[in-house]
Amino acid sequence: MSDQNRLSVFKTYKLYVGGKFPRSESGRVYEVTDSKGQWLANAPKSSRKDARDAVVAARKAFGGWSGATAYNRGQVLYRVAEMLEGRKDQFVREVAASEGLSKSKAAAVVDAAIDRWVWYAGWTDKIGQIAGGANPVAGPFFNLSTPEPTGVVAVLAPRKSSFLGLVSVIAPVIATGNTAVVIASADAPLPALSLGEVLATSDVPGGVVNILSGVTAELAAPLAAHQDINAIDLTGADTALAKELEIAAADNLKRVLRPQPVDADSASDSAGWSASPGTHRLTAFLETKTVWHPTGALGAAGSSY
């Protein structure tokens, strides 16, 4: 059959919830266009039921993921980077179309996103050394503080940086043992939905990351009020929505990471998300557990340990 008689096979984008790829429970979709208004694809328009299902999946996965060794989590995150490297061309096309970038600039963004996965993979077994340690006390005790994951984190992905910004908010959440319910950028959800396909083949247990697309405010409101979500990252919310979500989040004392100026003030280029991320997102969703243990005497001389 000649190419001129062949029909193109369009990609079907689906949600990523609990390690599976469901269509929206509502059956709704919406058109995603490029920076010039040209149609790219139909993306699922998630419902509140989809959001609740994602929370259930994230909670179910939390015990196993938080209980894994930090070294193992680092291996898994590095595997994500490996798989992204193999699908780089696809993500370059999607980022270029979503963000109106040239192919060369989109390639630089994708390279930076892959490198960021590797960067956070390296931090999984090191963050404990800077966020915890032995505390000096005036008494015969050991006093040790160690970081522990907060739990299930709702993440509002950046509105402008559809891939590098997305990776920058997801990777630190799961690197520290949390699980995530992610609301993709409403205007540019395709790289996020494709990321779900990578996660599914990268040893990331189902439910650790759940990705929803649709109207941000429609999905964020029930997540902010959800009693089984422990924290929320408001990066992708505008000022009015962020204030509304903070009020809802206070009902069960969620940890809240307020919107950062990086996404509001710049697009996806080097002026924004490509700057060194530091460790503040790693520590944003960690709790500190402090343990006291009495010291004892050894032998008749009374030396202690």
GROMACS .gro file of C-alpha atoms in nm:
model
  305
    1MET     CA    1   0.000   0.000   0.000
    2SER     CA    2   0.141   0.339  -0.093
    3ASP     CA    3   0.183   0.606   0.172
    4GLN     CA    4  -0.064   0.834  -0.006
    5ASN     CA    5  -0.344   0.580   0.054
    6ARG     CA    6  -0.258   0.521   0.417
    7LEU     CA    7  -0.458   0.681   0.698
    8SER     CA    8  -0.262   0.820   0.991
    9VAL     CA    9  -0.305   0.649   1.328
   10PHE     CA   10  -0.376   0.924   1.577
   11LYS     CA   11  -0.254   0.881   1.932
   12THR     CA   12  -0.521   0.830   2.198
   13TYR     CA   13  -0.431   1.007   2.522
   14LYS     CA   14  -0.565   0.861   2.846
   15LEU     CA   15  -0.538   0.927   3.216
   16TYR     CA   16  -0.287   0.739   3.428
   17VAL     CA   17  -0.445   0.615   3.753
   18GLY     CA   18  -0.336   0.322   3.966
   19GLY     CA   19  -0.093   0.199   3.703
   20LYS     CA   20  -0.367   0.176   3.439
   21PHE     CA   21  -0.488   0.399   3.157
   22PRO     CA   22  -0.859   0.469   3.197
   23ARG     CA   23  -1.063   0.713   2.997
   24SER     CA   24  -1.236   0.976   3.206
   25GLU     CA   25  -1.525   0.837   3.408
   26SER     CA   26  -1.738   1.116   3.263
   27GLY     CA   27  -1.654   1.024   2.904
   28ARG     CA   28  -1.565   1.387   2.835
   29VAL     CA   29  -1.271   1.510   2.628
   30TYR     CA   30  -1.148   1.852   2.526
   31GLU     CA   31  -0.942   1.979   2.235
   32VAL     CA   32  -0.575   2.054   2.290
   33THR     CA   33  -0.421   2.300   2.047
   34ASP     CA   34  -0.069   2.421   1.979
   35SER     CA   35   0.059   2.775   2.028
   36LYS     CA   36  -0.095   2.873   1.692
   37GLY     CA   37  -0.437   2.729   1.769
   38GLN     CA   38  -0.394   2.419   1.555
   39TRP     CA   39  -0.554   2.099   1.686
   40LEU     CA   40  -0.314   1.849   1.840
   41ALA     CA   41  -0.528   1.589   2.016
   42ASN     CA   42  -0.830   1.526   2.235
   43ALA     CA   43  -0.736   1.495   2.602
   44PRO     CA   44  -0.953   1.332   2.870
   45LYS     CA   45  -1.149   1.581   3.078
   46SER     CA   46  -1.127   1.428   3.424
   47SER     CA   47  -1.418   1.436   3.666
   48ARG     CA   48  -1.428   1.459   4.044
   49LYS     CA   49  -1.480   1.082   4.048
   50ASP     CA   50  -1.153   1.040   3.857
   51ALA     CA   51  -0.982   1.257   4.119
   52ARG     CA   52  -1.122   1.047   4.404
   53ASP     CA   53  -1.013   0.727   4.229
   54ALA     CA   54  -0.662   0.870   4.196
   55VAL     CA   55  -0.649   0.944   4.570
   56VAL     CA   56  -0.755   0.586   4.651
   57ALA     CA   57  -0.480   0.453   4.422
   58ALA     CA   58  -0.219   0.684   4.574
   59ARG     CA   59  -0.311   0.585   4.929
   60LYS     CA   60  -0.298   0.216   4.841
   61ALA     CA   61   0.051   0.256   4.693
   62PHE     CA   62   0.188   0.470   4.978
   63GLY     CA   63   0.277   0.190   5.219
   64GLY     CA   64   0.490  -0.004   4.975
   65TRP     CA   65   0.658   0.300   4.821
   66SER     CA   66   0.738   0.476   5.149
   67GLY     CA   67   0.859   0.145   5.292
   68ALA     CA   68   1.102   0.083   5.007
   69THR     CA   69   1.465   0.167   5.072
   70ALA     CA   70   1.582   0.508   4.959
   71TYR     CA   71   1.842   0.335   4.743
   72ASN     CA   72   1.571   0.136   4.566
   73ARG     CA   73   1.366   0.451   4.502
   74GLY     CA   74   1.675   0.606   4.348
   75GLN     CA   75   1.712   0.309   4.115
   76VAL     CA   76   1.350   0.344   4.006
   77LEU     CA   77   1.382   0.717   3.938
   78TYR     CA   78   1.696   0.655   3.736
   79ARG     CA   79   1.504   0.397   3.533
   80VAL     CA   80   1.248   0.666   3.448
   81ALA     CA   81   1.532   0.878   3.308
   82GLU     CA   82   1.652   0.580   3.103
   83MET     CA   83   1.308   0.527   2.950
   84LEU     CA   84   1.268   0.899   2.876
   85GLU     CA   85   1.602   0.896   2.698
   86GLY     CA   86   1.472   0.623   2.468
   87ARG     CA   87   1.157   0.822   2.386
   88LYS     CA   88   1.325   1.160   2.360
   89ASP     CA   89   1.209   1.231   2.004
   90GLN     CA   90   0.842   1.192   2.100
   91PHE     CA   91   0.873   1.432   2.392
   92VAL     CA   92   1.065   1.685   2.182
   93ARG     CA   93   0.774   1.691   1.935
   94GLU     CA   94   0.513   1.724   2.210
   95VAL     CA   95   0.700   1.996   2.400
   96ALA     CA   96   0.769   2.192   2.082
   97ALA     CA   97   0.400   2.183   1.985
   98SER     CA   98   0.271   2.248   2.338
   99GLU     CA   99   0.498   2.539   2.420
  100GLY     CA  100   0.561   2.691   2.077
  101LEU     CA  101   0.934   2.618   2.086
  102SER     CA  102   1.174   2.540   1.806
  103LYS     CA  103   1.292   2.182   1.780
  104SER     CA  104   1.635   2.271   1.920
  105LYS     CA  105   1.491   2.457   2.219
  106ALA     CA  106   1.242   2.177   2.286
  107ALA     CA  107   1.527   1.926   2.275
  108ALA     CA  108   1.716   2.131   2.534
  109VAL     CA  109   1.407   2.133   2.759
  110VAL     CA  110   1.364   1.755   2.730
  111ASP     CA  111   1.735   1.697   2.802
  112ALA     CA  112   1.706   1.915   3.112
  113ALA     CA  113   1.398   1.721   3.228
  114ILE     CA  114   1.578   1.388   3.189
  115ASP     CA  115   1.879   1.525   3.376
  116ARG     CA  116   1.647   1.641   3.653
  117TRP     CA  117   1.515   1.288   3.703
  118VAL     CA  118   1.876   1.171   3.741
  119TRP     CA  119   1.948   1.457   3.984
  120TYR     CA  120   1.657   1.365   4.211
  121ALA     CA  121   1.741   0.995   4.180
  122GLY     CA  122   2.076   1.075   4.336
  123TRP     CA  123   1.914   1.256   4.629
  124THR     CA  124   1.687   0.973   4.747
  125ASP     CA  125   1.945   0.822   4.984
  126LYS     CA  126   2.114   1.149   5.077
  127ILE     CA  127   1.832   1.379   5.186
  128GLY     CA  128   1.822   1.205   5.525
  129GLN     CA  129   2.171   1.329   5.600
  130ILE     CA  130   2.076   1.695   5.560
  131ALA     CA  131   1.720   1.677   5.693
  132GLY     CA  132   1.798   1.462   5.997
  133GLY     CA  133   2.076   1.359   6.231
  134ALA     CA  134   2.183   1.317   6.591
  135ASN     CA  135   2.080   1.596   6.828
  136PRO     CA  136   2.290   1.698   7.129
  137VAL     CA  137   2.096   1.663   7.456
  138ALA     CA  138   2.186   1.724   7.820
  139GLY     CA  139   2.123   1.376   7.954
  140PRO     CA  140   2.202   1.007   7.913
  141PHE     CA  141   2.015   0.972   7.586
  142PHE     CA  142   2.060   0.928   7.215
  143ASN     CA  143   1.836   1.175   7.034
  144LEU     CA  144   1.793   1.105   6.663
  145SER     CA  145   1.579   1.289   6.407
  146THR     CA  146   1.492   1.128   6.074
  147PRO     CA  147   1.276   1.253   5.784
  148GLU     CA  148   0.967   1.060   5.681
  149PRO     CA  149   0.732   1.116   5.385
  150THR     CA  150   0.418   1.319   5.451
  151GLY     CA  151   0.184   1.086   5.257
  152VAL     CA  152  -0.037   1.151   4.956
  153VAL     CA  153   0.043   1.481   4.782
  154ALA     CA  154  -0.181   1.659   4.532
  155VAL     CA  155   0.029   1.841   4.273
  156LEU     CA  156  -0.096   2.118   4.044
  157ALA     CA  157   0.155   2.105   3.762
  158PRO     CA  158   0.296   2.429   3.617
  159ARG     CA  159   0.075   2.594   3.357
  160LYS     CA  160   0.351   2.701   3.117
  161SER     CA  161   0.634   2.453   3.153
  162SER     CA  162   0.457   2.139   3.036
  163PHE     CA  163   0.749   1.900   3.083
  164LEU     CA  164   1.054   2.038   3.264
  165GLY     CA  165   0.832   2.212   3.520
  166LEU     CA  166   0.617   1.899   3.543
  167VAL     CA  167   0.918   1.679   3.619
  168SER     CA  168   1.047   1.937   3.866
  169VAL     CA  169   0.733   1.909   4.080
  170ILE     CA  170   0.672   1.533   4.053
  171ALA     CA  171   1.022   1.393   4.100
  172PRO     CA  172   1.095   1.540   4.447
  173VAL     CA  173   0.757   1.427   4.578
  174ILE     CA  174   0.812   1.062   4.494
  175ALA     CA  175   1.189   1.069   4.558
  176THR     CA  176   1.117   1.123   4.927
  177GLY     CA  177   0.864   0.838   4.949
  178ASN     CA  178   0.537   1.024   4.897
  179THR     CA  179   0.277   0.930   4.638
  180ALA     CA  180   0.123   1.187   4.404
  181VAL     CA  181  -0.202   1.286   4.237
  182VAL     CA  182  -0.101   1.523   3.958
  183ILE     CA  183  -0.324   1.767   3.769
  184ALA     CA  184  -0.152   1.832   3.436
  185SER     CA  185  -0.140   2.175   3.274
  186ALA     CA  186  -0.486   2.232   3.127
  187ASP     CA  187  -0.347   2.403   2.818
  188ALA     CA  188  -0.057   2.164   2.756
  189PRO     CA  189  -0.139   1.822   2.906
  190LEU     CA  190   0.007   1.597   2.637
  191PRO     CA  191   0.365   1.564   2.772
  192ALA     CA  192   0.220   1.480   3.115
  193LEU     CA  193  -0.010   1.212   2.976
  194SER     CA  194   0.278   1.064   2.777
  195LEU     CA  195   0.488   1.065   3.093
  196GLY     CA  196   0.233   0.826   3.241
  197GLU     CA  197   0.322   0.577   2.969
  198VAL     CA  198   0.689   0.606   3.065
  199LEU     CA  199   0.618   0.562   3.436
  200ALA     CA  200   0.416   0.248   3.364
  201THR     CA  201   0.724   0.083   3.210
  202SER     CA  202   0.983   0.219   3.453
  203ASP     CA  203   0.938   0.001   3.765
  204VAL     CA  204   0.735   0.276   3.934
  205PRO     CA  205   0.462   0.084   4.123
  206GLY     CA  206   0.108   0.155   4.008
  207GLY     CA  207  -0.053   0.433   4.210
  208VAL     CA  208   0.270   0.608   4.310
  209VAL     CA  209   0.204   0.872   4.044
  210ASN     CA  210  -0.145   0.936   3.909
  211ILE     CA  211  -0.194   1.188   3.628
  212LEU     CA  212  -0.520   1.367   3.551
  213SER     CA  213  -0.599   1.615   3.275
  214GLY     CA  214  -0.885   1.861   3.257
  215VAL     CA  215  -0.996   2.186   3.417
  216THR     CA  216  -0.753   2.263   3.698
  217ALA     CA  217  -1.001   2.441   3.927
  218GLU     CA  218  -1.263   2.168   3.880
  219LEU     CA  219  -1.019   1.897   3.992
  220ALA     CA  220  -0.820   2.092   4.250
  221ALA     CA  221  -1.118   2.189   4.466
  222PRO     CA  222  -1.214   1.832   4.570
  223LEU     CA  223  -0.849   1.737   4.614
  224ALA     CA  224  -0.780   2.034   4.843
  225ALA     CA  225  -1.078   1.935   5.057
  226HIS     CA  226  -1.011   1.560   5.046
  227GLN     CA  227  -0.950   1.418   5.394
  228ASP     CA  228  -0.709   1.149   5.271
  229ILE     CA  229  -0.467   1.392   5.106
  230ASN     CA  230  -0.187   1.507   5.333
  231ALA     CA  231  -0.031   1.789   5.131
  232ILE     CA  232  -0.084   2.000   4.822
  233ASP     CA  233   0.153   2.178   4.584
  234LEU     CA  234  -0.021   2.484   4.437
  235THR     CA  235   0.238   2.565   4.170
  236GLY     CA  236  -0.014   2.556   3.885
  237ALA     CA  237  -0.280   2.769   4.057
  238ASP     CA  238  -0.335   3.137   3.994
  239THR     CA  239  -0.360   3.376   4.288
  240ALA     CA  240  -0.738   3.354   4.334
  241LEU     CA  241  -0.752   2.974   4.305
  242ALA     CA  242  -0.452   2.929   4.533
  243LYS     CA  243  -0.622   3.128   4.809
  244GLU     CA  244  -0.941   2.923   4.774
  245LEU     CA  245  -0.748   2.596   4.786
  246GLU     CA  246  -0.544   2.702   5.088
  247ILE     CA  247  -0.864   2.762   5.282
  248ALA     CA  248  -0.999   2.420   5.184
  249ALA     CA  249  -0.668   2.252   5.266
  250ALA     CA  250  -0.674   2.390   5.621
  251ASP     CA  251  -0.965   2.163   5.711
  252ASN     CA  252  -0.737   1.865   5.776
  253LEU     CA  253  -0.416   2.064   5.824
  254LYS     CA  254  -0.258   1.975   5.491
  255ARG     CA  255   0.093   2.088   5.421
  256VAL     CA  256   0.072   2.358   5.152
  257LEU     CA  257   0.344   2.462   4.910
  258ARG     CA  258   0.237   2.800   4.775
  259PRO     CA  259   0.271   2.895   4.407
  260GLN     CA  260   0.626   2.979   4.307
  261PRO     CA  261   0.709   3.285   4.096
  262VAL     CA  262   0.911   3.075   3.849
  263ASP     CA  263   0.604   2.959   3.656
  264ALA     CA  264   0.420   3.291   3.674
  265ASP     CA  265   0.710   3.504   3.558
  266SER     CA  266   0.862   3.298   3.279
  267ALA     CA  267   0.789   3.037   3.019
  268SER     CA  268   0.970   2.707   2.986
  269ASP     CA  269   1.307   2.851   2.887
  270SER     CA  270   1.633   2.878   3.080
  271ALA     CA  271   1.507   3.178   3.276
  272GLY     CA  272   1.262   2.962   3.466
  273TRP     CA  273   1.258   2.595   3.554
  274SER     CA  274   1.603   2.510   3.423
  275ALA     CA  275   1.767   2.688   3.718
  276SER     CA  276   1.920   2.464   3.985
  277PRO     CA  277   1.628   2.331   4.191
  278GLY     CA  278   1.803   2.307   4.526
  279THR     CA  279   1.654   2.086   4.797
  280HIS     CA  280   1.353   2.289   4.908
  281ARG     CA  281   1.107   2.071   4.715
  282LEU     CA  282   1.260   1.758   4.865
  283THR     CA  283   1.205   1.885   5.218
  284ALA     CA  284   0.866   2.047   5.150
  285PHE     CA  285   0.676   1.722   5.199
  286LEU     CA  286   0.880   1.554   5.471
  287GLU     CA  287   0.792   1.514   5.838
  288THR     CA  288   1.056   1.479   6.110
  289LYS     CA  289   1.043   1.186   6.352
  290THR     CA  290   1.256   1.222   6.666
  291VAL     CA  291   1.346   0.919   6.874
  292TRP     CA  292   1.493   0.921   7.226
  293HIS     CA  293   1.689   0.620   7.347
  294PRO     CA  294   1.861   0.588   7.684
  295THR     CA  295   2.234   0.523   7.693
  296GLY     CA  296   2.364   0.254   7.922
  297ALA     CA  297   2.674   0.174   8.130
  298LEU     CA  298   2.923  -0.090   8.016
  299GLY     CA  299   3.119  -0.282   8.275
  300ALA     CA  300   3.232  -0.196   8.626
  301ALA     CA  301   3.423   0.111   8.509
  302GLY     CA  302   3.094   0.276   8.418
  303SER     CA  303   3.187   0.369   8.062
  304SER     CA  304   2.884   0.442   7.851
  305TYR     CA  305   2.784   0.411   7.491
   0.00000   0.00000   0.00000
